[in-house]
Amino acid sequence: MDIRAVVWDVDDTLFDYTTADREGMRAHLAAEGLLAGYGSVEEALARWREITDRQWARFAAGEVDFETQRRDRVRVFLGRELTDAEADDWFDRYLVHYESAWSLFPDVLPVLDALAVGHRHAVLSNSSLHVQDRKLRVLGVHDRFEAILCAAELGVSKPEPAAFLAACDALALPPGQVAYVGDHPEIDGRGAAEAGLLSVWIDRADAHATLEPPTGPRRIASLAELPSLLRGDTRFGASSSFG
């Protein structure tokens, strides 16, 4: 079945979230005078990422809402009680530094241009519409997508099949005519494959080189490989494709 549409993850797929988060938090911690409490910047950043992952898992499981997971990230990181307003203010100050480091990966615009004719495009993210809609506008690619769907509004998150099927429904296409591109081997890669989409796992710089590859996704190292994959040419060699 021909692939007629591509649904995209945002963070660390289109948008270089890891770099922006690292540089933004580095600048924020320096401005807040918090770096002295850690042995190194890397130690502080690792703790922030660990807390972020743990709180995000609570949100994905439906235990807390989007705003609560944000506030709890701040409370746990600082190790003290804060009102909602205090936590929001701290996070907002971080956002100023974080947003100053926003950028697309360099392979994004070329592949969107290459696929502009012949493929429709949408976004499916485990974030919130408020966050991702603004981000895509600031990055200048918002108008490339017919639909932007986010877990906070959908009420279901990846890797649940219902999240991927919601994106297919928004495009009025069956899963077999839709490709999904994301950076996480399980949440994106396996999730999309199990929902019946053509699953494409973008693994830049072999970030998951030591990971046992999940069954289903096609693995690529650059979005430059995507157009030929969608044309049915998956001959990337054993090291870059499977499933």
PDB file of C-alpha atoms in Angstrom, residues 183-190 201-203 205-215 217 219 238-239 242:
ATOM      1  CA  ASP A 183      13.349   9.137  17.744  1.00  0.00           C
ATOM      2  CA  HIS A 184      12.384   6.771  20.563  1.00  0.00           C
ATOM      3  CA  PRO A 185      12.734   3.070  19.684  1.00  0.00           C
ATOM      4  CA  GLU A 186       9.873   1.940  21.930  1.00  0.00           C
ATOM      5  CA  ILE A 187       7.501   4.885  22.344  1.00  0.00           C
ATOM      6  CA  ASP A 188       7.732   5.859  18.672  1.00  0.00           C
ATOM      7  CA  GLY A 189       9.252   2.905  16.856  1.00  0.00           C
ATOM      8  CA  ARG A 190       7.497  -0.106  18.323  1.00  0.00           C
ATOM      9  CA  TRP A 201      12.961   5.194  13.839  1.00  0.00           C
ATOM     10  CA  ILE A 202      15.424   8.089  13.436  1.00  0.00           C
ATOM     11  CA  ASP A 203      18.539   7.167  15.430  1.00  0.00           C
ATOM     12  CA  ALA A 205      24.653   9.310  15.621  1.00  0.00           C
ATOM     13  CA  ASP A 206      23.788   5.776  16.828  1.00  0.00           C
ATOM     14  CA  ALA A 207      22.408   7.251  20.042  1.00  0.00           C
ATOM     15  CA  HIS A 208      20.903   3.832  20.822  1.00  0.00           C
ATOM     16  CA  ALA A 209      23.675   1.724  19.280  1.00  0.00           C
ATOM     17  CA  THR A 210      23.820  -0.637  22.273  1.00  0.00           C
ATOM     18  CA  LEU A 211      20.051  -1.130  22.399  1.00  0.00           C
ATOM     19  CA  GLU A 212      18.479  -4.354  21.194  1.00  0.00           C
ATOM     20  CA  PRO A 213      16.472  -3.146  18.185  1.00  0.00           C
ATOM     21  CA  PRO A 214      12.697  -3.480  18.520  1.00  0.00           C
ATOM     22  CA  THR A 215      10.722  -5.483  15.995  1.00  0.00           C
ATOM     23  CA  PRO A 217      10.510  -0.065  12.795  1.00  0.00           C
ATOM     24  CA  ARG A 219      15.908   2.397  11.389  1.00  0.00           C
ATOM     25  CA  ALA A 238      21.921  -4.378   7.851  1.00  0.00           C
ATOM     26  CA  SER A 239      23.314  -1.677  10.120  1.00  0.00           C
ATOM     27  CA  PHE A 242      15.498  -3.850  10.049  1.00  0.00           C
TER      28      PHE A 242
END
